mmCIF file of C-alpha atoms and ligand atoms in Angstrom:
data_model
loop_
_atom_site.group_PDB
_atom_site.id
_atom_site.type_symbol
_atom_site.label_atom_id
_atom_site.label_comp_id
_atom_site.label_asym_id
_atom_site.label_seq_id
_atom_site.Cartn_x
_atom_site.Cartn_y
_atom_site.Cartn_z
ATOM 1 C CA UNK Y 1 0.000 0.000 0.000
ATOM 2 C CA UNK Y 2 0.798 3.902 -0.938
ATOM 3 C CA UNK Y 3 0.915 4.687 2.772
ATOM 4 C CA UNK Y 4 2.780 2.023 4.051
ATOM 5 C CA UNK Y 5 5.623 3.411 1.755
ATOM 6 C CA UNK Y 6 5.042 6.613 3.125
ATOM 7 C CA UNK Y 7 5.365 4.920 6.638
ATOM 8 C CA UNK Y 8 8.923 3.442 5.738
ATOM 9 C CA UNK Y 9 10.363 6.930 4.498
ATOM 10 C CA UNK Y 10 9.195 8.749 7.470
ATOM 11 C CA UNK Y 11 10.068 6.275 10.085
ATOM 12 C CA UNK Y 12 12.653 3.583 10.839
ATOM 13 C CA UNK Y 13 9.355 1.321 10.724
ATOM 14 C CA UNK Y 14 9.011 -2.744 10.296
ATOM 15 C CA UNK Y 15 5.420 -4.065 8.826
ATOM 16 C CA UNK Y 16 3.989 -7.199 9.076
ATOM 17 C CA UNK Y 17 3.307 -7.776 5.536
ATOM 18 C CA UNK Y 18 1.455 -11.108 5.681
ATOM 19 C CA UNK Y 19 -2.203 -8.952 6.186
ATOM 20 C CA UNK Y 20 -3.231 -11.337 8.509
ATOM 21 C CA UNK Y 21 -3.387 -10.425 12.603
ATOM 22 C CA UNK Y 22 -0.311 -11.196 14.796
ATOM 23 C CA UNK Y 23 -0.939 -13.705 18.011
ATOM 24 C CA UNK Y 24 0.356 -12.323 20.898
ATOM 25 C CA UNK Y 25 3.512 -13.637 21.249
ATOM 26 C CA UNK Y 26 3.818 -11.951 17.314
ATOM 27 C CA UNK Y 27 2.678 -8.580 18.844
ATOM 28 C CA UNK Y 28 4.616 -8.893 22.265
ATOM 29 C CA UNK Y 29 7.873 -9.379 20.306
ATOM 30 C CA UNK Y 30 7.241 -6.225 17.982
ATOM 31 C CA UNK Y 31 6.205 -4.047 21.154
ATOM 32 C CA UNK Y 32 9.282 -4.607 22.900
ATOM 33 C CA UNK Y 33 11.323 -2.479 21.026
ATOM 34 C CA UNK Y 34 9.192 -0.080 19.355
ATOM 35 C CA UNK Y 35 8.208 3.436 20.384
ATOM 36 C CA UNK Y 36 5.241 3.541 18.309
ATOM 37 C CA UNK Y 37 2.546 0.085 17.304
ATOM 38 C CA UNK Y 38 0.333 0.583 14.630
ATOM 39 C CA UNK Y 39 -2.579 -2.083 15.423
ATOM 40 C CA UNK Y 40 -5.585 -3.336 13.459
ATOM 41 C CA UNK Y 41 -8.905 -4.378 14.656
ATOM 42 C CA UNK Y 42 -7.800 -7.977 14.805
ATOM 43 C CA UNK Y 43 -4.418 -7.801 16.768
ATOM 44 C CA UNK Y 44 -5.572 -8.340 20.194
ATOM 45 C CA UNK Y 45 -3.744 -5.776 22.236
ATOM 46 C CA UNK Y 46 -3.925 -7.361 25.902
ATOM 47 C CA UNK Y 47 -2.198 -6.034 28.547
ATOM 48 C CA UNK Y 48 0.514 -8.778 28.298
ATOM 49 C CA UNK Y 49 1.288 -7.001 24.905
ATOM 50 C CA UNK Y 50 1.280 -3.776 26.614
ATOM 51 C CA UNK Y 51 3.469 -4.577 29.471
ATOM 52 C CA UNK Y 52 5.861 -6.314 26.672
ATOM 53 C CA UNK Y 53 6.375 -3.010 25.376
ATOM 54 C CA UNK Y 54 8.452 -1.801 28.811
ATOM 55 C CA UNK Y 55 8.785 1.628 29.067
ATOM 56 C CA UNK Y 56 9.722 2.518 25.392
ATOM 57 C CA UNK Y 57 6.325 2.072 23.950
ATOM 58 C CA UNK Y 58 4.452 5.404 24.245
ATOM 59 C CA UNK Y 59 1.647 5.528 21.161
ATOM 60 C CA UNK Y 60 -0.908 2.697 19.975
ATOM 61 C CA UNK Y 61 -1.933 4.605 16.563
ATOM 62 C CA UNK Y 62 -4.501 2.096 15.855
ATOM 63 C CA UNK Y 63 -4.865 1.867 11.785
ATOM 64 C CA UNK Y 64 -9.389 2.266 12.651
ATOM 65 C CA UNK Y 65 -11.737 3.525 14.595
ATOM 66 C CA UNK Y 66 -12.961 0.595 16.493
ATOM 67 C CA UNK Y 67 -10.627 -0.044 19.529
ATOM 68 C CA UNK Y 68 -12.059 -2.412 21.656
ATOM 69 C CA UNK Y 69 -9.537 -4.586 20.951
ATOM 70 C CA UNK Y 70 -7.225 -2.931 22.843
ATOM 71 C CA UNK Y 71 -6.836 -2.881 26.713
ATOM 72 C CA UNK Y 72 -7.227 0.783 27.169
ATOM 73 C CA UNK Y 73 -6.641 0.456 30.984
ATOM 74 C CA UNK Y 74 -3.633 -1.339 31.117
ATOM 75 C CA UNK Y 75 -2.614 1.484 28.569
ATOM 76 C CA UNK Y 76 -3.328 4.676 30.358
ATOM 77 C CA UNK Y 77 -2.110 2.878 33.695
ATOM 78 C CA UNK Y 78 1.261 3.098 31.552
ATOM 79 C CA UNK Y 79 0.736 6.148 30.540
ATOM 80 C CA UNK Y 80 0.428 4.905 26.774
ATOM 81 C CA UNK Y 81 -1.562 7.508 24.128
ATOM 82 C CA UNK Y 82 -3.899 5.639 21.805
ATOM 83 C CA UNK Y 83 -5.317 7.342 18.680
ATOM 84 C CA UNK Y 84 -7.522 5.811 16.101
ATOM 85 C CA UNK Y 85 -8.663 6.881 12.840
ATOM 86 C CA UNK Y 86 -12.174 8.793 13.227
ATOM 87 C CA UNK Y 87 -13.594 10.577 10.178
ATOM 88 C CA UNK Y 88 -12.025 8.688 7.997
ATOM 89 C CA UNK Y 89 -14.156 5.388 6.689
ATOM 90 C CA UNK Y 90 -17.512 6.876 7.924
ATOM 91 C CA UNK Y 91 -19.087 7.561 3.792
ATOM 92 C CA UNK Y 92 -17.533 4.038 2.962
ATOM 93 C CA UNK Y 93 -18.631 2.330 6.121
ATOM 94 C CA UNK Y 94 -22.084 3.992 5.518
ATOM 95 C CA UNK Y 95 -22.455 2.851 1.884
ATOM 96 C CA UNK Y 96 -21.729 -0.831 3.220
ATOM 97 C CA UNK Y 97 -24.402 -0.222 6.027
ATOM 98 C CA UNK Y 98 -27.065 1.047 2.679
ATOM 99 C CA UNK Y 99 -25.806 -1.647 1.014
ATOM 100 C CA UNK Y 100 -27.100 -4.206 3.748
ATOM 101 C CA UNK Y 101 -30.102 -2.287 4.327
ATOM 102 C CA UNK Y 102 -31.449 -2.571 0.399
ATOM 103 C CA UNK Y 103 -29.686 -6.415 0.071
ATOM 104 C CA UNK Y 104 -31.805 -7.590 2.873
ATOM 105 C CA UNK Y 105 -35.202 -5.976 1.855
ATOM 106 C CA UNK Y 106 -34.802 -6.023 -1.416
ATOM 107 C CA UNK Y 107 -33.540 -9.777 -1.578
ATOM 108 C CA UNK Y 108 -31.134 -8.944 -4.699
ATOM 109 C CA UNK Y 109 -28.129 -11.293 -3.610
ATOM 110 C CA UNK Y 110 -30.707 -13.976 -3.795
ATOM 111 C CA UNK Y 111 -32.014 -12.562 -7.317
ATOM 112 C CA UNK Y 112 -28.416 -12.998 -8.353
ATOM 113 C CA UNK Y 113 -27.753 -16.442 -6.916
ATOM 114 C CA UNK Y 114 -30.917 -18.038 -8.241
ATOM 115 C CA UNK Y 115 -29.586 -16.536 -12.071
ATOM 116 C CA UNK Y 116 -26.523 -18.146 -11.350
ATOM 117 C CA UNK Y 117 -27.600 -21.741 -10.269
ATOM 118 C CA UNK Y 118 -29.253 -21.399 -13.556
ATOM 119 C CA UNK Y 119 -32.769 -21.637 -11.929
ATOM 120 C CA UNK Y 120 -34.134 -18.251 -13.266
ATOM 121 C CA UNK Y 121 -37.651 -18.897 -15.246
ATOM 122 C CA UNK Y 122 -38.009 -15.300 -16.789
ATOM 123 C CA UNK Y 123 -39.967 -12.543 -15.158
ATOM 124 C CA UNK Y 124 -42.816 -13.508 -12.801
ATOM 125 C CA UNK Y 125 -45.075 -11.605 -10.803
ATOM 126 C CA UNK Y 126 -44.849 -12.857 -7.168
ATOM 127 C CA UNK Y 127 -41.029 -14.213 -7.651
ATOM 128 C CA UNK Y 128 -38.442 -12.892 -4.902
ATOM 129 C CA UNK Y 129 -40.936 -10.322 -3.602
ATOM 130 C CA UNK Y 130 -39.168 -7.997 -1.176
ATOM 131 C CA UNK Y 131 -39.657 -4.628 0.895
ATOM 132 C CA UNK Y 132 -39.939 -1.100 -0.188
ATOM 133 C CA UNK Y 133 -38.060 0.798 1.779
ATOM 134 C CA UNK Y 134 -40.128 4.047 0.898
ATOM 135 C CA UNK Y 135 -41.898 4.700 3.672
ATOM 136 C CA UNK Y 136 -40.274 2.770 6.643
ATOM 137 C CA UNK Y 137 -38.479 3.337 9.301
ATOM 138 C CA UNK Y 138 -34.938 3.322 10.119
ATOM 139 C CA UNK Y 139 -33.702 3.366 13.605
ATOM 140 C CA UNK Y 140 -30.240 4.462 14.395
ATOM 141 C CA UNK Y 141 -28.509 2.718 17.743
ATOM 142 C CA UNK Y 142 -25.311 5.501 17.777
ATOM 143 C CA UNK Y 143 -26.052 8.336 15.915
ATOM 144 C CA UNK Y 144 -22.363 9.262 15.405
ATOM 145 C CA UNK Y 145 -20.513 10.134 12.318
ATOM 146 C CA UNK Y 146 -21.562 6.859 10.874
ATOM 147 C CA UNK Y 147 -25.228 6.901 11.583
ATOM 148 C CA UNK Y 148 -26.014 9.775 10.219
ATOM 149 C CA UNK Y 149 -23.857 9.172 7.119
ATOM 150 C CA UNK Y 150 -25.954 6.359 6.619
ATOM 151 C CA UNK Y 151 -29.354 8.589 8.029
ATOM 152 C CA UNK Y 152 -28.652 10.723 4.968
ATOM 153 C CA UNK Y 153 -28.380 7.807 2.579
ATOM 154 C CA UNK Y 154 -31.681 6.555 3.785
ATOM 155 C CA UNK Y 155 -33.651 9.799 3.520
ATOM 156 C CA UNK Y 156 -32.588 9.628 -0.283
ATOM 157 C CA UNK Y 157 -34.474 6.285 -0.094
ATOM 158 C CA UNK Y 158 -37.548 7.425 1.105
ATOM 159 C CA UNK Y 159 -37.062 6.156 5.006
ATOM 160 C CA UNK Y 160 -38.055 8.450 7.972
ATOM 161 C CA UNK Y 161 -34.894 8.398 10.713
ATOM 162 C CA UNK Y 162 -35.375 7.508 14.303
ATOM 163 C CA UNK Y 163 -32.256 7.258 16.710
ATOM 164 C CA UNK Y 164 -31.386 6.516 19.937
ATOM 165 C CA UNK Y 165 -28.009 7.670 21.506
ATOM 166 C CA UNK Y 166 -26.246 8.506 24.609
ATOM 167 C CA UNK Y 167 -26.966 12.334 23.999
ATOM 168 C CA UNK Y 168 -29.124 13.887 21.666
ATOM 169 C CA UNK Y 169 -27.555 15.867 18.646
ATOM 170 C CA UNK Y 170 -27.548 19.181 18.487
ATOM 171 C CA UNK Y 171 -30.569 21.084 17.046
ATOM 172 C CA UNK Y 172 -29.501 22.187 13.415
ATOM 173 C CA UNK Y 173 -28.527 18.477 13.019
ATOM 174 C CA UNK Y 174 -31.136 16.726 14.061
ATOM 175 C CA UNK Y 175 -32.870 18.820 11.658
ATOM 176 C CA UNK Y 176 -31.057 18.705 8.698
ATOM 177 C CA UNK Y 177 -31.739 14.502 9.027
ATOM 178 C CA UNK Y 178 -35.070 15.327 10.007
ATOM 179 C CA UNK Y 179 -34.748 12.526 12.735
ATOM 180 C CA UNK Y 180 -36.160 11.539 15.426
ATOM 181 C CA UNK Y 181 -34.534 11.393 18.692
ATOM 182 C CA UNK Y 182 -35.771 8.384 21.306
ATOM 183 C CA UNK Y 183 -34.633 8.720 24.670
ATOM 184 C CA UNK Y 184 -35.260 5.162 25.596
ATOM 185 C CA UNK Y 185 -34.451 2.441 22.936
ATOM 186 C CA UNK Y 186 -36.980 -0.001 24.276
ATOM 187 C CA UNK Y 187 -39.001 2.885 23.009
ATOM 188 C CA UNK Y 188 -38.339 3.221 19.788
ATOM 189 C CA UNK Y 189 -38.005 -1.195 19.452
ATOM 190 C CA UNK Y 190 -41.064 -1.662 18.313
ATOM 191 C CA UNK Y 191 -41.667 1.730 15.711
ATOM 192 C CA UNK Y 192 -39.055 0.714 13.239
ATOM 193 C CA UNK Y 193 -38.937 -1.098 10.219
ATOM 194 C CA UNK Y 194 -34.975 -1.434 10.281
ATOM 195 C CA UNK Y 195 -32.878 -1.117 13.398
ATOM 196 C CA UNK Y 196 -29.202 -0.294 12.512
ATOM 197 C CA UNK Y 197 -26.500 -0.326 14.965
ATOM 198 C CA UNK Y 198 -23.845 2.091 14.513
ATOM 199 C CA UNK Y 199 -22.739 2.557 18.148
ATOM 200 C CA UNK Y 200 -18.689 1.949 19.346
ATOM 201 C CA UNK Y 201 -18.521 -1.345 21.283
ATOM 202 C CA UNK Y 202 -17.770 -0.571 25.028
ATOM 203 C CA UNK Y 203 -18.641 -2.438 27.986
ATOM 204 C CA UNK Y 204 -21.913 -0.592 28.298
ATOM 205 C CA UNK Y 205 -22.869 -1.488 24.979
ATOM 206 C CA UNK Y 206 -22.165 -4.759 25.340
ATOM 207 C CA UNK Y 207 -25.541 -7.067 24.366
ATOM 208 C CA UNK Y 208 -26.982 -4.046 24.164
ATOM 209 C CA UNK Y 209 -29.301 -5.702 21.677
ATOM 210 C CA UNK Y 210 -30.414 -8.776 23.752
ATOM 211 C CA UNK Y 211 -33.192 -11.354 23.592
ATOM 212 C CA UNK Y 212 -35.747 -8.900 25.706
ATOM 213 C CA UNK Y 213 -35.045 -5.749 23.261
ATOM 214 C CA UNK Y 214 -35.063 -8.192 20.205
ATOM 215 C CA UNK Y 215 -38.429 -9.330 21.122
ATOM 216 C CA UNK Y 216 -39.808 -5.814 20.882
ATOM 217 C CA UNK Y 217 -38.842 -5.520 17.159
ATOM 218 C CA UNK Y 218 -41.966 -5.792 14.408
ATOM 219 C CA UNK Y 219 -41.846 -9.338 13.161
ATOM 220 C CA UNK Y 220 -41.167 -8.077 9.639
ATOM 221 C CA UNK Y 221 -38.220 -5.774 10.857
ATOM 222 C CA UNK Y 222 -34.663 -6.226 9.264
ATOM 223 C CA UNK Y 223 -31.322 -5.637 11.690
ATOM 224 C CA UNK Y 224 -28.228 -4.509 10.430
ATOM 225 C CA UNK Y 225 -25.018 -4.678 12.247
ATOM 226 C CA UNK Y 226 -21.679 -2.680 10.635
ATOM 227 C CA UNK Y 227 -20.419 -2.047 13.942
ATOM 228 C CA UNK Y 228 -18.822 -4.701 16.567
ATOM 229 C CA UNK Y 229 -20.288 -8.603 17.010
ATOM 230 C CA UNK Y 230 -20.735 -7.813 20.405
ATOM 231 C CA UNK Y 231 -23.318 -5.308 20.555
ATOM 232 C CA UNK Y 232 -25.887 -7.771 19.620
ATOM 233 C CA UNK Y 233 -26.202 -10.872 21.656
ATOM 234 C CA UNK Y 234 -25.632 -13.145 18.347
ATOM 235 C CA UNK Y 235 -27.154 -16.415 19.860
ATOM 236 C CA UNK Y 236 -30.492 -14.225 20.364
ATOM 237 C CA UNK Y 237 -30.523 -12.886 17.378
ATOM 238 C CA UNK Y 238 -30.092 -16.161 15.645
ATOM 239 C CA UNK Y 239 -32.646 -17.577 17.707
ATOM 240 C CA UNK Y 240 -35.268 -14.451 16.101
ATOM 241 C CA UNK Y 241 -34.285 -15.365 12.462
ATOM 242 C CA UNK Y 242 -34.255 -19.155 12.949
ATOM 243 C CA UNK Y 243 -37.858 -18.620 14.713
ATOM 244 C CA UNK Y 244 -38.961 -15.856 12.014
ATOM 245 C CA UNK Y 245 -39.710 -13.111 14.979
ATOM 246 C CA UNK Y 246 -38.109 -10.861 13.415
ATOM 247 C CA UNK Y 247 -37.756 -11.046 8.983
ATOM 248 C CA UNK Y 248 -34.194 -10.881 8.203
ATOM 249 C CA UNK Y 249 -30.695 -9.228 9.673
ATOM 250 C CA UNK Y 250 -27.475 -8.016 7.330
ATOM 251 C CA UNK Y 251 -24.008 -8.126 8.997
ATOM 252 C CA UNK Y 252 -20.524 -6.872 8.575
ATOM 253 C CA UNK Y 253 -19.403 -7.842 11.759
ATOM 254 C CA UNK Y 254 -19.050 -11.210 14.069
ATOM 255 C CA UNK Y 255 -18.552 -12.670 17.720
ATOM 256 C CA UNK Y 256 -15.223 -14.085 17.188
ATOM 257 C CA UNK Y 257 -14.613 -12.846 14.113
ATOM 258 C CA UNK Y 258 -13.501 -14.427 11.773
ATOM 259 C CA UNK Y 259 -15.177 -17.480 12.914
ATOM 260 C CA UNK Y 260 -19.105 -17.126 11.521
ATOM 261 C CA UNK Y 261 -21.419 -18.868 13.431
ATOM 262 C CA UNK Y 262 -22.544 -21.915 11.322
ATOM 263 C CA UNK Y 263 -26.071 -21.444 12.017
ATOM 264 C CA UNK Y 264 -26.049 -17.917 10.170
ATOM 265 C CA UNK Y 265 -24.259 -19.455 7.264
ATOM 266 C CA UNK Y 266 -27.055 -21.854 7.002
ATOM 267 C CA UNK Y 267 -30.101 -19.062 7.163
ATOM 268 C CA UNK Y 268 -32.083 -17.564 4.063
ATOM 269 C CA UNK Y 269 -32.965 -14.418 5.691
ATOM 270 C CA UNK Y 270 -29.707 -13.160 6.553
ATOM 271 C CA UNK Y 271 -27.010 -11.228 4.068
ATOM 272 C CA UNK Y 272 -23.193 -11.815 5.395
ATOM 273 C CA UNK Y 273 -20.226 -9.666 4.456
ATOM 274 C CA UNK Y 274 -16.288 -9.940 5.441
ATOM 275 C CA UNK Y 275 -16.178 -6.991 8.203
ATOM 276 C CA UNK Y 276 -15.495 -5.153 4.737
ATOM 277 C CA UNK Y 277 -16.854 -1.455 5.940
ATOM 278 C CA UNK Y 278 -13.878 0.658 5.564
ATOM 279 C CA UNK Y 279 -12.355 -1.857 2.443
ATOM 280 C CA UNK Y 280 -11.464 0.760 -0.318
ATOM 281 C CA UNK Y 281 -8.200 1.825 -1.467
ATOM 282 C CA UNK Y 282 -9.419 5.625 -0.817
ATOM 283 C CA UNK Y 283 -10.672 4.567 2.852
ATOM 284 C CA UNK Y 284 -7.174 2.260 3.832
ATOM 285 C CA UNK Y 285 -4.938 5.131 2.288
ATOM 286 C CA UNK Y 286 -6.942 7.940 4.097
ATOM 287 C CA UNK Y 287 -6.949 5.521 7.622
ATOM 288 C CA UNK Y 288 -3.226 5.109 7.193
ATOM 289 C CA UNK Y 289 -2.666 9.307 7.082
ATOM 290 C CA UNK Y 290 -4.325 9.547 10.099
ATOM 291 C CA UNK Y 291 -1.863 7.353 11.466
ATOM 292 C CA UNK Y 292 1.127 9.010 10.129
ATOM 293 C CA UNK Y 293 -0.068 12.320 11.179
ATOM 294 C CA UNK Y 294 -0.898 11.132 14.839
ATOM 295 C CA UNK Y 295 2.810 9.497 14.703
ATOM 296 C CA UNK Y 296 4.217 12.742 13.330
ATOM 297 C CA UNK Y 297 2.825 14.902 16.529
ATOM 298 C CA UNK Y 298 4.266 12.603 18.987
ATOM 299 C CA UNK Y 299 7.704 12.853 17.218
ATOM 300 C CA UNK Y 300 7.349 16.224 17.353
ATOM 301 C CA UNK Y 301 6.112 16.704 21.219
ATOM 302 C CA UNK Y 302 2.594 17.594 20.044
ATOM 303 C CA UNK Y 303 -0.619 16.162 21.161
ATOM 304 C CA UNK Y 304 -1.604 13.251 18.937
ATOM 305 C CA UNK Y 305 -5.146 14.625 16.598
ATOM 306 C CA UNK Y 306 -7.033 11.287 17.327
ATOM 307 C CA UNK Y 307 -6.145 10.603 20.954
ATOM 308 C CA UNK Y 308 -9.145 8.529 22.267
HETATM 309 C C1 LIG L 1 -13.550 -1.018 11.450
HETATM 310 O O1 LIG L 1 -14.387 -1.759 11.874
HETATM 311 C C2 LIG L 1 -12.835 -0.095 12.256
HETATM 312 O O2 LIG L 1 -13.046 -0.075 13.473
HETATM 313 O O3 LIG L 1 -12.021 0.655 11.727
#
């Protein structure tokens, strides 16, 4: 990759160029004599990793925006910056979340599968009937910059916006989305027509979307998860598609990723993507300049941009 060039003339910097996560003995061994590690989502940064890095490791410049996968206590307690990469994949990560949204309602991956088993009979009138999305509801769990990235792609749709988040946005921007703001999220459960979760994954967020809250969905509601595996409780929400409750769910984005539960492989009503959000050559290069730039102000004594 362009940046990871970039990286090399600017720093005296070694990659792991197999693309594939380090374990942690992999990740202790290149903390422990680095100033700087450059993460991604799936190198599990424990606090064995962090305490590997001895006093010379000062900045996790996490290459994403996600970073529950690092031990941010066992960090700060070392007085160890981390920085992410905010800003940068929300309009791609949004596009994916769209993408979901119109795949599941619209059934087109099954269109396309049934062409290519050779099983397609010509036009018919009731054949692979889906949802219009004109009209429904979407409701927004984390109205960040992703959410409403991916509010303003569904107002172009025809969907009215709903959200629920920790604080509601200001004013001007909760009008220019011309959303709704629900205090409670039991509250808004049972309104929607598609319940998206864009929210970070944090300890209070964990199963935030649980059995109870999943039973208060519309039975012909869709769920769509772009965020972290976590935030739903996955066996519950397998348990609503495998019992119909609720009509259909898209995900990017797993409970032990990249393991995919073998029960969601094996539904209809579900559309399943790689944790492929942020996967453009725009989106990696743009993630990568954040990290060089949050690099480049610790180098230089400054406060890293991203610092989370
Ligand atoms: C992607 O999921 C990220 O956190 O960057």
């Amino acid at each position: 990759m362009p940046v990871e060039v970039r990286m090399a003339e600017l720093f005296d910097a070694e990659f792991n160029l197999s693309d594939h996560p380090l374990d942690e003995k992999g990740l202790a061994g290149a903390v422990s004599d680095s100033d700087v590690l450059v993460p991604t989502l799936g190198d599990r940064i424990s606090a064995k990793v962090i305490s590997a890095g001895g006093n010379r490791l000062r900045l996790i410049a996490n290459f994403g925006v996600g970073i529950d996968h690092i031990d941010l206590e066992s960090a700060r307690a070392r007085g160890i910056i981390v920085t992410n990469t905010p800003g940068a994949l929300t309009e791609d990560t949004a596009d994916l979340a769209m993408t979901l949204v119109l795949s599941i309602a619209r059934r087109f991956s099954e269109g396309e599968a049934m062409l290519r088993r050779g099983e397609w009979k010509g036009w018919a009138p009731t054949d692979l009937l889906g949802r219009s999305l004109t009209g429904k509801a979407l409701g927004v769990v984390g109205m960040g910059r992703i959410g409403q990235a991916l509010a303003r792609r569904a107002r172009a749709c025809g969907l009215s916006i709903h959200y629920h988040n920790r604080g509601r946005l200001p004013e001007p921007v909760e009008k220019s989305l011309d959303a709704r703001y629900w205090p409670k999220l039991d509250d808004m459960m049972p309104k929607i027509d598609i319940l998206s979760i864009n929210c970070p994954a944090t300890p209070e967020t964990h199963h935030l979307i649980e059995e109870r809250r999943l039973s208060l969905m519309k039975g012909d509601a869709f769920l769509i998860n772009t965020a972290r595996g976590d935030i739903v409780d996955q066996d519950a929400l397998i348990a609503a598609l495998e019992r119909g409750t609720i009509a259909g769910a898209g995900m990017d984005v797993y409970v032990g990723e990249p393991h995919v539960d073998a029960r969601l492989l094996k539904l209809g009503n579900v559309r399943l993507l790689p944790h492929m959000g942020s996967a453009t050559l725009e989106t990696r290069t743009a993630m990568g300049e954040k990290v060089i730039t949050n690099i480049t102000a610790l180098a230089r004594g400054e406060d890293p941009p991203d610092r989370c």
